[in-house]
Amino acid sequence: MARARGALIVLEGVDKAGKTTQCARLVHALQQSGRPAEMMRFPDRSTTIGQLISAYLEKKSDLEDHTVHLLFSANRWERVYHASNNRGCRPLMKKKLEEGITLVVDRYAFSGAAFTSAKPGFSLDWCMKPDVGLPKPDLVMFLQLSPAEAALRGQFGEERYETSAFQRAVQQQFEELRKDSTVNWQVIDASQSVDDVHKSISSHSLHTVSAAQSLPLGELWK
Ligand code: 2DT
């Protein structure tokens, strides 16, 4: 009998909502309960494309806005399948899911669409196109935090996009994306304690991991 597949679980949210901490805690909790799980994050700065993105985010280089948007998307596609001829590289998302590993992903195509469409002159529709057909997450949890609460958690960092005006525009684009009922969105109140946020995320995830076993992996926005 084929092995049950893993679930694809994504955490999204604005800066300071606690995504990275919560991804790590969720992976740990799943592993402790005997469910194979691994964490991934986008952008994945370890690849050649990821290094171009990283230099852009660190303001060490400038890239044209459409171009960088497509690089962010390419950085997801390059993690979906093995490139042919690419000997000895790490098993990628599709293979891991088929092997029964649940992937917990820190940002995905939703950040891609929300951040670029927050720039003047970009429609959400155009921004979503390059990611159509990516593996569809079984669950997308949006860590909700108001700009005022985010500000209480300290200063923004030095990277590109880390200003409160831009983050507010991004938040609005995420609200638009969440209207799409083809995606299993769950909004999590990120103003709760780290433990309470973790409990809520774990309970949604456990349910999803069981349900995904008997469902085929979908294609995003298709
Ligand atoms: P972190 O590495 O701190 O998460 O910041 N971004 C991310 C985009 O503009 N497009 C994308 O497709 C993705 C995945 C969000 C990464 C920054 O890059 C932005 C914040």
GROMACS .gro file of C-alpha atoms and ligand atoms in nm:
model
  242
    1MET     CA    1   0.000   0.000   0.000
    2ALA     CA    2   0.126   0.350  -0.083
    3ARG     CA    3   0.245   0.547   0.214
    4ALA     CA    4   0.013   0.829   0.328
    5ARG     CA    5   0.143   1.162   0.210
    6GLY     CA    6   0.254   1.443   0.436
    7ALA     CA    7   0.061   1.769   0.462
    8LEU     CA    8   0.173   2.104   0.325
    9ILE     CA    9   0.121   2.361   0.597
   10VAL     CA   10   0.205   2.731   0.549
   11LEU     CA   11   0.237   3.011   0.800
   12GLU     CA   12   0.185   3.364   0.673
   13GLY     CA   13   0.149   3.700   0.841
   14VAL     CA   14   0.305   4.042   0.866
   15ASP     CA   15   0.644   4.103   1.025
   16LYS     CA   16   0.675   4.042   1.401
   17ALA     CA   17   0.375   3.807   1.413
   18GLY     CA   18   0.602   3.521   1.527
   19LYS     CA   19   0.591   3.300   1.215
   20THR     CA   20   0.944   3.162   1.240
   21THR     CA   21   0.918   3.077   1.612
   22GLN     CA   22   0.582   2.910   1.557
   23CYS     CA   23   0.704   2.710   1.254
   24ALA     CA   24   0.992   2.569   1.459
   25ARG     CA   25   0.764   2.482   1.751
   26LEU     CA   26   0.512   2.313   1.526
   27VAL     CA   27   0.778   2.099   1.354
   28HIS     CA   28   0.911   1.997   1.696
   29ALA     CA   29   0.564   1.908   1.826
   30LEU     CA   30   0.479   1.702   1.516
   31GLN     CA   31   0.808   1.514   1.539
   32GLN     CA   32   0.757   1.449   1.911
   33SER     CA   33   0.419   1.294   1.834
   34GLY     CA   34   0.580   1.057   1.581
   35ARG     CA   35   0.478   1.247   1.268
   36PRO     CA   36   0.770   1.313   1.031
   37ALA     CA   37   0.795   1.689   0.970
   38GLU     CA   38   1.043   1.941   0.834
   39MET     CA   39   1.056   2.317   0.814
   40MET     CA   40   1.115   2.518   0.497
   41ARG     CA   41   1.117   2.890   0.439
   42PHE     CA   42   1.077   3.128   0.149
   43PRO     CA   43   1.274   3.302   0.025
   44ASP     CA   44   1.521   3.015   0.047
   45ARG     CA   45   1.837   3.225   0.048
   46SER     CA   46   2.068   2.923   0.003
   47THR     CA   47   2.022   2.884  -0.375
   48THR     CA   48   2.175   3.097  -0.652
   49ILE     CA   49   1.838   3.270  -0.707
   50GLY     CA   50   1.797   3.302  -0.330
   51GLN     CA   51   2.127   3.486  -0.307
   52LEU     CA   52   2.009   3.744  -0.563
   53ILE     CA   53   1.692   3.791  -0.356
   54SER     CA   54   1.888   3.818  -0.033
   55ALA     CA   55   2.116   4.089  -0.174
   56TYR     CA   56   1.805   4.277  -0.288
   57LEU     CA   57   1.637   4.251   0.054
   58GLU     CA   58   1.957   4.362   0.227
   59LYS     CA   59   1.966   4.662  -0.011
   60LYS     CA   60   2.304   4.553  -0.143
   61SER     CA   61   2.157   4.549  -0.494
   62ASP     CA   62   1.861   4.700  -0.674
   63LEU     CA   63   1.636   4.495  -0.899
   64GLU     CA   64   1.343   4.604  -1.112
   65ASP     CA   65   1.010   4.526  -0.935
   66HIS     CA   66   0.867   4.275  -1.190
   67THR     CA   67   1.204   4.104  -1.209
   68VAL     CA   68   1.238   4.050  -0.836
   69HIS     CA   69   0.878   3.929  -0.816
   70LEU     CA   70   0.956   3.659  -1.074
   71LEU     CA   71   1.275   3.566  -0.889
   72PHE     CA   72   1.076   3.508  -0.568
   73SER     CA   73   0.842   3.280  -0.765
   74ALA     CA   74   1.133   3.102  -0.938
   75ASN     CA   75   1.281   3.043  -0.593
   76ARG     CA   76   0.966   2.848  -0.500
   77TRP     CA   77   0.952   2.649  -0.824
   78GLU     CA   78   1.314   2.546  -0.790
   79ARG     CA   79   1.228   2.385  -0.454
   80VAL     CA   80   0.928   2.187  -0.588
   81TYR     CA   81   1.095   1.927  -0.811
   82HIS     CA   82   1.442   1.789  -0.874
   83ALA     CA   83   1.592   1.959  -1.178
   84SER     CA   84   1.701   1.691  -1.425
   85ASN     CA   85   2.082   1.658  -1.425
   86ASN     CA   86   2.088   1.795  -1.077
   87ARG     CA   87   2.268   1.507  -0.910
   88GLY     CA   88   2.292   1.481  -0.538
   89CYS     CA   89   2.073   1.777  -0.449
   90ARG     CA   90   1.831   1.767  -0.156
   91PRO     CA   91   1.496   1.593  -0.210
   92LEU     CA   92   1.247   1.862  -0.288
   93MET     CA   93   0.896   1.942  -0.172
   94LYS     CA   94   0.696   1.700  -0.388
   95LYS     CA   95   0.918   1.407  -0.301
   96LYS     CA   96   0.918   1.482   0.070
   97LEU     CA   97   0.538   1.507   0.078
   98GLU     CA   98   0.508   1.177  -0.110
   99GLU     CA   99   0.745   1.019   0.142
  100GLY     CA  100   0.501   1.110   0.417
  101ILE     CA  101   0.689   1.412   0.551
  102THR     CA  102   0.474   1.706   0.657
  103LEU     CA  103   0.628   2.036   0.545
  104VAL     CA  104   0.584   2.343   0.762
  105VAL     CA  105   0.662   2.644   0.544
  106ASP     CA  106   0.750   2.995   0.666
  107ARG     CA  107   0.596   3.219   0.391
  108TYR     CA  108   0.488   3.101   0.045
  109ALA     CA  109   0.323   3.241  -0.268
  110PHE     CA  110   0.082   3.448  -0.053
  111SER     CA  111   0.371   3.665   0.070
  112GLY     CA  112   0.485   3.685  -0.291
  113ALA     CA  113   0.150   3.822  -0.408
  114ALA     CA  114   0.085   4.043  -0.102
  115PHE     CA  115   0.426   4.215  -0.097
  116THR     CA  116   0.453   4.293  -0.470
  117SER     CA  117   0.089   4.399  -0.506
  118ALA     CA  118   0.146   4.644  -0.219
  119LYS     CA  119   0.375   4.833  -0.460
  120PRO     CA  120   0.215   5.096  -0.687
  121GLY     CA  121   0.100   4.971  -1.028
  122PHE     CA  122   0.082   4.598  -0.949
  123SER     CA  123  -0.248   4.410  -0.955
  124LEU     CA  124  -0.302   4.113  -0.728
  125ASP     CA  125  -0.405   3.913  -1.033
  126TRP     CA  126  -0.072   3.972  -1.213
  127CYS     CA  127   0.120   3.896  -0.897
  128MET     CA  128  -0.051   3.558  -0.846
  129LYS     CA  129   0.009   3.429  -1.200
  130PRO     CA  130   0.368   3.298  -1.177
  131ASP     CA  131   0.277   3.080  -0.877
  132VAL     CA  132  -0.032   2.918  -1.034
  133GLY     CA  133   0.013   2.540  -1.016
  134LEU     CA  134   0.256   2.525  -0.724
  135PRO     CA  135   0.174   2.251  -0.469
  136LYS     CA  136  -0.136   2.378  -0.293
  137PRO     CA  137  -0.110   2.407   0.083
  138ASP     CA  138  -0.355   2.192   0.278
  139LEU     CA  139  -0.369   2.468   0.538
  140VAL     CA  140  -0.257   2.833   0.545
  141MET     CA  141  -0.252   2.990   0.887
  142PHE     CA  142  -0.244   3.370   0.891
  143LEU     CA  143  -0.091   3.507   1.209
  144GLN     CA  144  -0.297   3.819   1.263
  145LEU     CA  145  -0.137   4.111   1.447
  146SER     CA  146  -0.244   4.476   1.430
  147PRO     CA  147   0.019   4.733   1.328
  148ALA     CA  148  -0.008   4.882   1.681
  149GLU     CA  149   0.067   4.546   1.844
  150ALA     CA  150   0.351   4.480   1.601
  151ALA     CA  151   0.505   4.817   1.695
  152LEU     CA  152   0.502   4.714   2.065
  153ARG     CA  153   0.725   4.418   1.974
  154GLY     CA  154   1.013   4.650   1.885
  155GLN     CA  155   1.163   4.829   1.593
  156PHE     CA  156   1.152   4.699   1.240
  157GLY     CA  157   1.482   4.570   1.102
  158GLU     CA  158   1.696   4.722   0.833
  159GLU     CA  159   1.579   4.515   0.534
  160ARG     CA  160   1.374   4.638   0.243
  161TYR     CA  161   0.994   4.642   0.312
  162GLU     CA  162   1.046   4.683   0.689
  163THR     CA  163   0.851   5.007   0.735
  164SER     CA  164   0.513   5.043   0.901
  165ALA     CA  165   0.350   5.213   0.598
  166PHE     CA  166   0.451   4.931   0.364
  167GLN     CA  167   0.350   4.664   0.617
  168ARG     CA  168   0.001   4.820   0.639
  169ALA     CA  169  -0.032   4.801   0.261
  170VAL     CA  170   0.083   4.436   0.270
  171GLN     CA  171  -0.175   4.360   0.543
  172GLN     CA  172  -0.451   4.493   0.313
  173GLN     CA  173  -0.334   4.273   0.026
  174PHE     CA  174  -0.336   3.969   0.255
  175GLU     CA  175  -0.698   4.057   0.344
  176GLU     CA  176  -0.785   4.042  -0.027
  177LEU     CA  177  -0.608   3.708  -0.069
  178ARG     CA  178  -0.794   3.562   0.230
  179LYS     CA  179  -1.127   3.615   0.049
  180ASP     CA  180  -1.031   3.323  -0.181
  181SER     CA  181  -1.234   3.029  -0.053
  182THR     CA  182  -1.041   2.777  -0.265
  183VAL     CA  183  -0.760   2.809  -0.010
  184ASN     CA  184  -0.799   2.670   0.343
  185TRP     CA  185  -0.720   2.990   0.537
  186GLN     CA  186  -0.729   2.996   0.917
  187VAL     CA  187  -0.671   3.324   1.097
  188ILE     CA  188  -0.479   3.289   1.422
  189ASP     CA  189  -0.475   3.567   1.682
  190ALA     CA  190  -0.101   3.628   1.716
  191SER     CA  191  -0.146   3.872   2.006
  192GLN     CA  192  -0.194   3.572   2.241
  193SER     CA  193   0.100   3.423   2.433
  194VAL     CA  194   0.352   3.213   2.237
  195ASP     CA  195   0.212   2.899   2.408
  196ASP     CA  196  -0.149   2.980   2.324
  197VAL     CA  197  -0.066   3.060   1.962
  198HIS     CA  198   0.122   2.728   1.946
  199LYS     CA  199  -0.178   2.536   2.087
  200SER     CA  200  -0.409   2.685   1.831
  201ILE     CA  201  -0.167   2.619   1.543
  202SER     CA  202  -0.107   2.260   1.661
  203SER     CA  203  -0.473   2.178   1.677
  204HIS     CA  204  -0.542   2.303   1.320
  205SER     CA  205  -0.230   2.121   1.198
  206LEU     CA  206  -0.308   1.783   1.356
  207HIS     CA  207  -0.650   1.788   1.196
  208THR     CA  208  -0.496   1.877   0.858
  209VAL     CA  209  -0.223   1.610   0.877
  210SER     CA  210  -0.491   1.340   0.927
  211ALA     CA  211  -0.723   1.478   0.659
  212ALA     CA  212  -0.442   1.514   0.400
  213GLN     CA  213  -0.367   1.141   0.413
  214SER     CA  214  -0.677   1.061   0.211
  215LEU     CA  215  -0.671   1.368  -0.019
  216PRO     CA  216  -0.459   1.427  -0.331
  217LEU     CA  217  -0.218   1.720  -0.324
  218GLY     CA  218  -0.382   2.011  -0.509
  219GLU     CA  219  -0.248   2.279  -0.741
  220LEU     CA  220  -0.250   2.636  -0.614
  221TRP     CA  221  -0.485   2.894  -0.773
  222LYS     CA  222  -0.581   2.656  -1.056
  2232DT     P1  223   1.203   3.698   0.584
  2232DT     O1  224   1.317   3.619   0.523
  2232DT     O2  225   1.242   3.773   0.707
  2232DT     O3  226   1.077   3.618   0.597
  2232DT     O4  227   1.176   3.820   0.484
  2232DT     N1  228   0.882   3.838   0.030
  2232DT     C1  229   0.882   3.707   0.063
  2232DT     C2  230   0.842   3.883  -0.095
  2232DT     O5  231   0.844   4.003  -0.123
  2232DT     N2  232   0.801   3.791  -0.187
  2232DT     C3  233   0.798   3.657  -0.159
  2232DT     O6  234   0.761   3.577  -0.246
  2232DT     C4  235   0.841   3.613  -0.028
  2232DT     C5  236   0.839   3.467   0.005
  2232DT     C6  237   0.864   3.930   0.262
  2232DT     C7  238   1.159   3.807   0.352
  2232DT     C8  239   1.100   3.933   0.293
  2232DT     O7  240   1.068   3.906   0.155
  2232DT     C9  241   0.931   3.935   0.129
  2232DT    C10  242   0.971   3.974   0.359
   0.00000   0.00000   0.00000
